[in-house]
Each structure stands twice: as structure tokens, then as C-alpha cells.
Amino acid sequence: MKQGMRLWAMAGAVLLLPLLACGERKAQAQTPVPTTQTNEQGCTRQRSIGPQDPFQNPPPLKQACVGPYLLEMPQHLFYSQMGAEFDGSFGLVLQYPGLQPFAPGERMNLKLDVSMRTVAFDYWYIDRIELRQAMRNAYTPLDFEVDNPSESLAGRIPGEPVYGLLPYYADLPRIREYHASRGTRASAPVMEADWHQDWFITRDAAGEVDRLIRCTSREVGGTGVVFRGGLMYRDRGTPYSECTHQFMLPEHSTLVRITYVRLGLKDWQQIEDKARALFFDHLVSPVQRPS
């Protein structure tokens, strides 16, 4: 009899386990999700809690932090069109060539043509090293690449100014010779022109590089795009080329990186002005805008 009672007790305990686990899950589910998030520079933003609707129009305002600076803007300007990511990271987008916002929800199920006409803006607060050193790192080779002609200005071909920029073109014969001397096969991707970039810079009054735009090598023919009805589409018959544009907001210790189709190089100043406006026009606590 005692043995039977023990068996019944054990069976009852086994049956109770799923109920206890279910109770624990309910307790965990009822733990409130924080409605704010504060980064290590002290910026606190309101988080987006619950289901988000990227198609909502007019779009709601969402917040994001760049270091200590709090930004607030309509959610359709964010890369995801739903605000900052769960960890606080974010990117902003406009579309080329008009540099206007995408319609709410237009970037859902991202199509190739929409992706290709995207101008993407990223803002990086720099506080571990000096901002200008972060800029220098973008065009200074690492010790093990100091002889690689594609990694420095010195290894490139200087050209005449283009759109107010100083070009330093990829020296493809020299680059191929460098890699061949290290045993790289001739058919390797690094031997192809579309693997490399031409660099375009400006310098400040002290001679320091204060702007760097890296674009797919000029040796890659075609723009990779066509226009229909004022909109830009991918031309699948030609290679796609793009640029990465980097400059500084010195007063805010912020490095800005922008990506766009290489065709947009001629409009770099307008694109950069938009990058500044996206930052300064959406500061929650505006500061003096640099002249």
C-alpha cells in the first residue's frame, strides 16, 4: 500500500511540473518591457513597444541616440521604417535622385530597385579615439598592408579635380602586380576592377583630409541604372557601382557615412547637406548649428 501511495505521489508531481513551468512562463511574460533605453553617453530614448506598423500614415515620431544627442523624427525615415533597432542602432534613408523620403512601408519586402535607389545615412559617435584619428584610419593602411597600393593615397593615381573633389584613382596594374607577387592567381576576384575603388577627397585649411568618398573603380563601365518616369531602376545589363561617403561633424564628435549609387557622386554636396539636415533638424535639444 505504501509503495502504491508513493507511486501516486510521484505521478502527481510529474503532472504538476508542466503547470509550474506554465506559471513561470506567465510570470516572465508579465514582466514589463522597459519603455526607455539609455546609452553609455547618457542619452535616453523612448522605445517602440508592441507591434509596429511601417505603413502608418502619417508616420509616428520615433527616437534615436547618436552618443549623447537625442534625435526624433518620423519612422519612415529609418532604414527599417519602424524606428531604431532593439539595441538602439539605426540608419536613415532617402531615395536618389530626388533625396525625398520613401513612402511609409515602401521598404517592406525590399525590392532590388528600391534598395538600389536608397541613399543610406549612418551616424557614429566617436569617443574612444580622437575624431580626426578615426577619419585618418579610413585612408591609412594597417601595418601589414602598408605596401598594398589600394590601401593608401600614395599608392594611387592622382587626377584633376572632379566635382570639386581631388581624385586618387585605383592603379589597377600596380594592384595586380602587388597581389601576383604574393601568389594570388590571375582569376581571383581581387584582380578584377569591380573589387577596387577610386578615392575622392577634400582637405581642410591645415591640409588634413576632411572628406573621403570611395567609389567603384572608373574601369567598371556603365552606371548600372536606368531612369523611367523620373525614378531610377537597376539596369541588369551593366555592372552596378556605388560610393561610400565619409565626413565629420566635428562639434559633435560624429562620423557620418553615406552610401549611394556612383551616379550620385556629382551630387555629393547636396547629399552631404541632407545628411547634416537629418541630424540637426531632428535634434530634440537643438544646439548651435555650425556655419
PDB file of N, CA and C in Angstrom, residues 183-236:
ATOM      1  N   GLY A 183      51.467  35.564 -54.826  1.00  0.00           N
ATOM      2  CA  GLY A 183      50.944  34.261 -55.204  1.00  0.00           C
ATOM      3  C   GLY A 183      49.466  34.224 -55.515  1.00  0.00           C
ATOM      4  N   THR A 184      48.824  35.378 -55.645  1.00  0.00           N
ATOM      5  CA  THR A 184      47.399  35.399 -55.967  1.00  0.00           C
ATOM      6  C   THR A 184      47.187  35.010 -57.420  1.00  0.00           C
ATOM      7  N   ARG A 185      46.263  34.119 -57.676  1.00  0.00           N
ATOM      8  CA  ARG A 185      46.001  33.661 -59.044  1.00  0.00           C
ATOM      9  C   ARG A 185      45.363  34.782 -59.866  1.00  0.00           C
ATOM     10  N   ALA A 186      45.575  34.766 -61.150  1.00  0.00           N
ATOM     11  CA  ALA A 186      45.084  35.830 -62.032  1.00  0.00           C
ATOM     12  C   ALA A 186      43.557  35.895 -62.079  1.00  0.00           C
ATOM     13  N   SER A 187      42.892  34.781 -61.806  1.00  0.00           N
ATOM     14  CA  SER A 187      41.436  34.741 -61.877  1.00  0.00           C
ATOM     15  C   SER A 187      40.758  35.113 -60.552  1.00  0.00           C
ATOM     16  N   ALA A 188      41.545  35.461 -59.538  1.00  0.00           N
ATOM     17  CA  ALA A 188      40.981  35.789 -58.228  1.00  0.00           C
ATOM     18  C   ALA A 188      40.156  37.080 -58.304  1.00  0.00           C
ATOM     19  N   PRO A 189      39.089  37.188 -57.514  1.00  0.00           N
ATOM     20  CA  PRO A 189      38.246  38.393 -57.538  1.00  0.00           C
ATOM     21  C   PRO A 189      39.022  39.683 -57.299  1.00  0.00           C
ATOM     22  N   VAL A 190      40.076  39.639 -56.468  1.00  0.00           N
ATOM     23  CA  VAL A 190      40.835  40.842 -56.145  1.00  0.00           C
ATOM     24  C   VAL A 190      41.563  41.394 -57.366  1.00  0.00           C
ATOM     25  N   MET A 191      41.663  40.611 -58.421  1.00  0.00           N
ATOM     26  CA  MET A 191      42.305  41.078 -59.654  1.00  0.00           C
ATOM     27  C   MET A 191      41.330  41.823 -60.565  1.00  0.00           C
ATOM     28  N   GLU A 192      40.047  41.787 -60.232  1.00  0.00           N
ATOM     29  CA  GLU A 192      39.029  42.421 -61.066  1.00  0.00           C
ATOM     30  C   GLU A 192      38.820  43.880 -60.669  1.00  0.00           C
ATOM     31  N   ALA A 193      38.452  44.705 -61.661  1.00  0.00           N
ATOM     32  CA  ALA A 193      38.272  46.141 -61.415  1.00  0.00           C
ATOM     33  C   ALA A 193      37.154  46.420 -60.413  1.00  0.00           C
ATOM     34  N   ASP A 194      36.082  45.607 -60.452  1.00  0.00           N
ATOM     35  CA  ASP A 194      34.949  45.912 -59.575  1.00  0.00           C
ATOM     36  C   ASP A 194      35.227  45.586 -58.113  1.00  0.00           C
ATOM     37  N   TRP A 195      36.412  45.023 -57.836  1.00  0.00           N
ATOM     38  CA  TRP A 195      36.815  44.765 -56.457  1.00  0.00           C
ATOM     39  C   TRP A 195      37.396  46.026 -55.821  1.00  0.00           C
ATOM     40  N   HIS A 196      37.729  47.023 -56.627  1.00  0.00           N
ATOM     41  CA  HIS A 196      38.508  48.183 -56.161  1.00  0.00           C
ATOM     42  C   HIS A 196      37.739  49.485 -56.309  1.00  0.00           C
ATOM     43  N   GLN A 197      38.254  50.489 -55.615  1.00  0.00           N
ATOM     44  CA  GLN A 197      37.573  51.774 -55.557  1.00  0.00           C
ATOM     45  C   GLN A 197      38.521  52.913 -55.918  1.00  0.00           C
ATOM     46  N   ASP A 198      37.938  53.937 -56.531  1.00  0.00           N
ATOM     47  CA  ASP A 198      38.623  55.217 -56.678  1.00  0.00           C
ATOM     48  C   ASP A 198      38.270  56.064 -55.465  1.00  0.00           C
ATOM     49  N   TRP A 199      39.233  56.847 -55.001  1.00  0.00           N
ATOM     50  CA  TRP A 199      39.004  57.691 -53.833  1.00  0.00           C
ATOM     51  C   TRP A 199      38.925  59.156 -54.264  1.00  0.00           C
ATOM     52  N   PHE A 200      38.040  59.897 -53.623  1.00  0.00           N
ATOM     53  CA  PHE A 200      37.884  61.332 -53.872  1.00  0.00           C
ATOM     54  C   PHE A 200      37.910  62.028 -52.514  1.00  0.00           C
ATOM     55  N   ILE A 201      38.725  63.070 -52.394  1.00  0.00           N
ATOM     56  CA  ILE A 201      38.912  63.708 -51.090  1.00  0.00           C
ATOM     57  C   ILE A 201      38.793  65.219 -51.185  1.00  0.00           C
ATOM     58  N   THR A 202      38.627  65.838 -50.015  1.00  0.00           N
ATOM     59  CA  THR A 202      38.865  67.272 -49.854  1.00  0.00           C
ATOM     60  C   THR A 202      39.770  67.426 -48.638  1.00  0.00           C
ATOM     61  N   ARG A 203      40.437  68.551 -48.560  1.00  0.00           N
ATOM     62  CA  ARG A 203      41.331  68.833 -47.431  1.00  0.00           C
ATOM     63  C   ARG A 203      40.918  70.140 -46.768  1.00  0.00           C
ATOM     64  N   ASP A 204      41.156  70.224 -45.470  1.00  0.00           N
ATOM     65  CA  ASP A 204      40.849  71.442 -44.746  1.00  0.00           C
ATOM     66  C   ASP A 204      42.027  72.422 -44.841  1.00  0.00           C
ATOM     67  N   ALA A 205      41.912  73.542 -44.134  1.00  0.00           N
ATOM     68  CA  ALA A 205      42.946  74.579 -44.217  1.00  0.00           C
ATOM     69  C   ALA A 205      44.305  74.086 -43.735  1.00  0.00           C
ATOM     70  N   ALA A 206      44.302  73.073 -42.861  1.00  0.00           N
ATOM     71  CA  ALA A 206      45.556  72.532 -42.335  1.00  0.00           C
ATOM     72  C   ALA A 206      46.117  71.419 -43.219  1.00  0.00           C
ATOM     73  N   GLY A 207      45.431  71.119 -44.303  1.00  0.00           N
ATOM     74  CA  GLY A 207      45.900  70.075 -45.202  1.00  0.00           C
ATOM     75  C   GLY A 207      45.429  68.678 -44.837  1.00  0.00           C
ATOM     76  N   GLU A 208      44.603  68.559 -43.792  1.00  0.00           N
ATOM     77  CA  GLU A 208      44.083  67.252 -43.366  1.00  0.00           C
ATOM     78  C   GLU A 208      42.901  66.845 -44.254  1.00  0.00           C
ATOM     79  N   VAL A 209      42.805  65.554 -44.544  1.00  0.00           N
ATOM     80  CA  VAL A 209      41.649  65.055 -45.285  1.00  0.00           C
ATOM     81  C   VAL A 209      40.412  65.177 -44.386  1.00  0.00           C
ATOM     82  N   ASP A 210      39.424  65.912 -44.840  1.00  0.00           N
ATOM     83  CA  ASP A 210      38.213  66.072 -44.031  1.00  0.00           C
ATOM     84  C   ASP A 210      36.986  65.456 -44.705  1.00  0.00           C
ATOM     85  N   ARG A 211      37.212  64.832 -45.862  1.00  0.00           N
ATOM     86  CA  ARG A 211      36.115  64.180 -46.577  1.00  0.00           C
ATOM     87  C   ARG A 211      36.719  63.096 -47.463  1.00  0.00           C
ATOM     88  N   LEU A 212      36.140  61.909 -47.443  1.00  0.00           N
ATOM     89  CA  LEU A 212      36.628  60.800 -48.254  1.00  0.00           C
ATOM     90  C   LEU A 212      35.429  60.088 -48.877  1.00  0.00           C
ATOM     91  N   ILE A 213      35.435  60.025 -50.199  1.00  0.00           N
ATOM     92  CA  ILE A 213      34.376  59.314 -50.921  1.00  0.00           C
ATOM     93  C   ILE A 213      35.044  58.221 -51.743  1.00  0.00           C
ATOM     94  N   ARG A 214      34.657  56.975 -51.497  1.00  0.00           N
ATOM     95  CA  ARG A 214      35.225  55.826 -52.197  1.00  0.00           C
ATOM     96  C   ARG A 214      34.168  55.233 -53.114  1.00  0.00           C
ATOM     97  N   CYS A 215      34.476  55.188 -54.405  1.00  0.00           N
ATOM     98  CA  CYS A 215      33.509  54.715 -55.392  1.00  0.00           C
ATOM     99  C   CYS A 215      34.094  53.568 -56.212  1.00  0.00           C
ATOM    100  N   THR A 216      33.226  52.701 -56.677  1.00  0.00           N
ATOM    101  CA  THR A 216      33.640  51.618 -57.555  1.00  0.00           C
ATOM    102  C   THR A 216      34.527  52.170 -58.666  1.00  0.00           C
ATOM    103  N   SER A 217      35.601  51.465 -58.988  1.00  0.00           N
ATOM    104  CA  SER A 217      36.597  51.929 -59.951  1.00  0.00           C
ATOM    105  C   SER A 217      35.978  52.414 -61.264  1.00  0.00           C
ATOM    106  N   ARG A 218      36.554  53.471 -61.806  1.00  0.00           N
ATOM    107  CA  ARG A 218      36.108  54.014 -63.086  1.00  0.00           C
ATOM    108  C   ARG A 218      36.264  53.004 -64.211  1.00  0.00           C
ATOM    109  N   GLU A 219      37.092  51.982 -64.000  1.00  0.00           N
ATOM    110  CA  GLU A 219      37.295  50.955 -65.023  1.00  0.00           C
ATOM    111  C   GLU A 219      36.068  50.065 -65.187  1.00  0.00           C
ATOM    112  N   VAL A 220      35.145  50.145 -64.259  1.00  0.00           N
ATOM    113  CA  VAL A 220      33.892  49.402 -64.378  1.00  0.00           C
ATOM    114  C   VAL A 220      32.928  50.254 -65.188  1.00  0.00           C
ATOM    115  N   GLY A 221      32.631  49.847 -66.394  1.00  0.00           N
ATOM    116  CA  GLY A 221      31.833  50.667 -67.294  1.00  0.00           C
ATOM    117  C   GLY A 221      30.359  50.699 -66.940  1.00  0.00           C
ATOM    118  N   GLY A 222      29.684  51.752 -67.403  1.00  0.00           N
ATOM    119  CA  GLY A 222      28.251  51.882 -67.183  1.00  0.00           C
ATOM    120  C   GLY A 222      27.912  52.363 -65.789  1.00  0.00           C
ATOM    121  N   THR A 223      26.665  52.811 -65.624  1.00  0.00           N
ATOM    122  CA  THR A 223      26.218  53.310 -64.327  1.00  0.00           C
ATOM    123  C   THR A 223      25.499  52.235 -63.529  1.00  0.00           C
ATOM    124  N   GLY A 224      24.982  51.226 -64.222  1.00  0.00           N
ATOM    125  CA  GLY A 224      24.223  50.189 -63.541  1.00  0.00           C
ATOM    126  C   GLY A 224      22.781  50.566 -63.275  1.00  0.00           C
ATOM    127  N   VAL A 225      22.353  51.729 -63.784  1.00  0.00           N
ATOM    128  CA  VAL A 225      20.984  52.185 -63.540  1.00  0.00           C
ATOM    129  C   VAL A 225      20.383  52.762 -64.815  1.00  0.00           C
ATOM    130  N   VAL A 226      19.052  52.806 -64.847  1.00  0.00           N
ATOM    131  CA  VAL A 226      18.300  53.474 -65.910  1.00  0.00           C
ATOM    132  C   VAL A 226      17.198  54.281 -65.243  1.00  0.00           C
ATOM    133  N   PHE A 227      16.650  55.255 -65.973  1.00  0.00           N
ATOM    134  CA  PHE A 227      15.575  56.086 -65.446  1.00  0.00           C
ATOM    135  C   PHE A 227      14.306  55.873 -66.267  1.00  0.00           C
ATOM    136  N   ARG A 228      13.199  55.728 -65.530  1.00  0.00           N
ATOM    137  CA  ARG A 228      11.885  55.615 -66.169  1.00  0.00           C
ATOM    138  C   ARG A 228      10.893  56.399 -65.322  1.00  0.00           C
ATOM    139  N   GLY A 229      10.255  57.374 -65.946  1.00  0.00           N
ATOM    140  CA  GLY A 229       9.260  58.171 -65.237  1.00  0.00           C
ATOM    141  C   GLY A 229       9.820  58.918 -64.049  1.00  0.00           C
ATOM    142  N   GLY A 230      11.072  59.332 -64.122  1.00  0.00           N
ATOM    143  CA  GLY A 230      11.694  60.082 -63.039  1.00  0.00           C
ATOM    144  C   GLY A 230      12.233  59.225 -61.922  1.00  0.00           C
ATOM    145  N   LEU A 231      12.003  57.910 -61.980  1.00  0.00           N
ATOM    146  CA  LEU A 231      12.525  57.001 -60.963  1.00  0.00           C
ATOM    147  C   LEU A 231      13.709  56.222 -61.517  1.00  0.00           C
ATOM    148  N   MET A 232      14.624  55.852 -60.625  1.00  0.00           N
ATOM    149  CA  MET A 232      15.821  55.117 -61.004  1.00  0.00           C
ATOM    150  C   MET A 232      15.587  53.618 -60.783  1.00  0.00           C
ATOM    151  N   TYR A 233      15.992  52.823 -61.767  1.00  0.00           N
ATOM    152  CA  TYR A 233      15.851  51.379 -61.703  1.00  0.00           C
ATOM    153  C   TYR A 233      17.190  50.723 -62.003  1.00  0.00           C
ATOM    154  N   ARG A 234      17.328  49.506 -61.556  1.00  0.00           N
ATOM    155  CA  ARG A 234      18.542  48.736 -61.811  1.00  0.00           C
ATOM    156  C   ARG A 234      18.588  48.329 -63.273  1.00  0.00           C
ATOM    157  N   ASP A 235      19.702  48.640 -63.927  1.00  0.00           N
ATOM    158  CA  ASP A 235      19.967  48.184 -65.298  1.00  0.00           C
ATOM    159  C   ASP A 235      20.729  46.871 -65.198  1.00  0.00           C
ATOM    160  N   ARG A 236      20.018  45.783 -65.351  1.00  0.00           N
ATOM    161  CA  ARG A 236      20.642  44.476 -65.144  1.00  0.00           C
ATOM    162  C   ARG A 236      21.639  44.104 -66.232  1.00  0.00           C
TER     163      ARG A 236
END
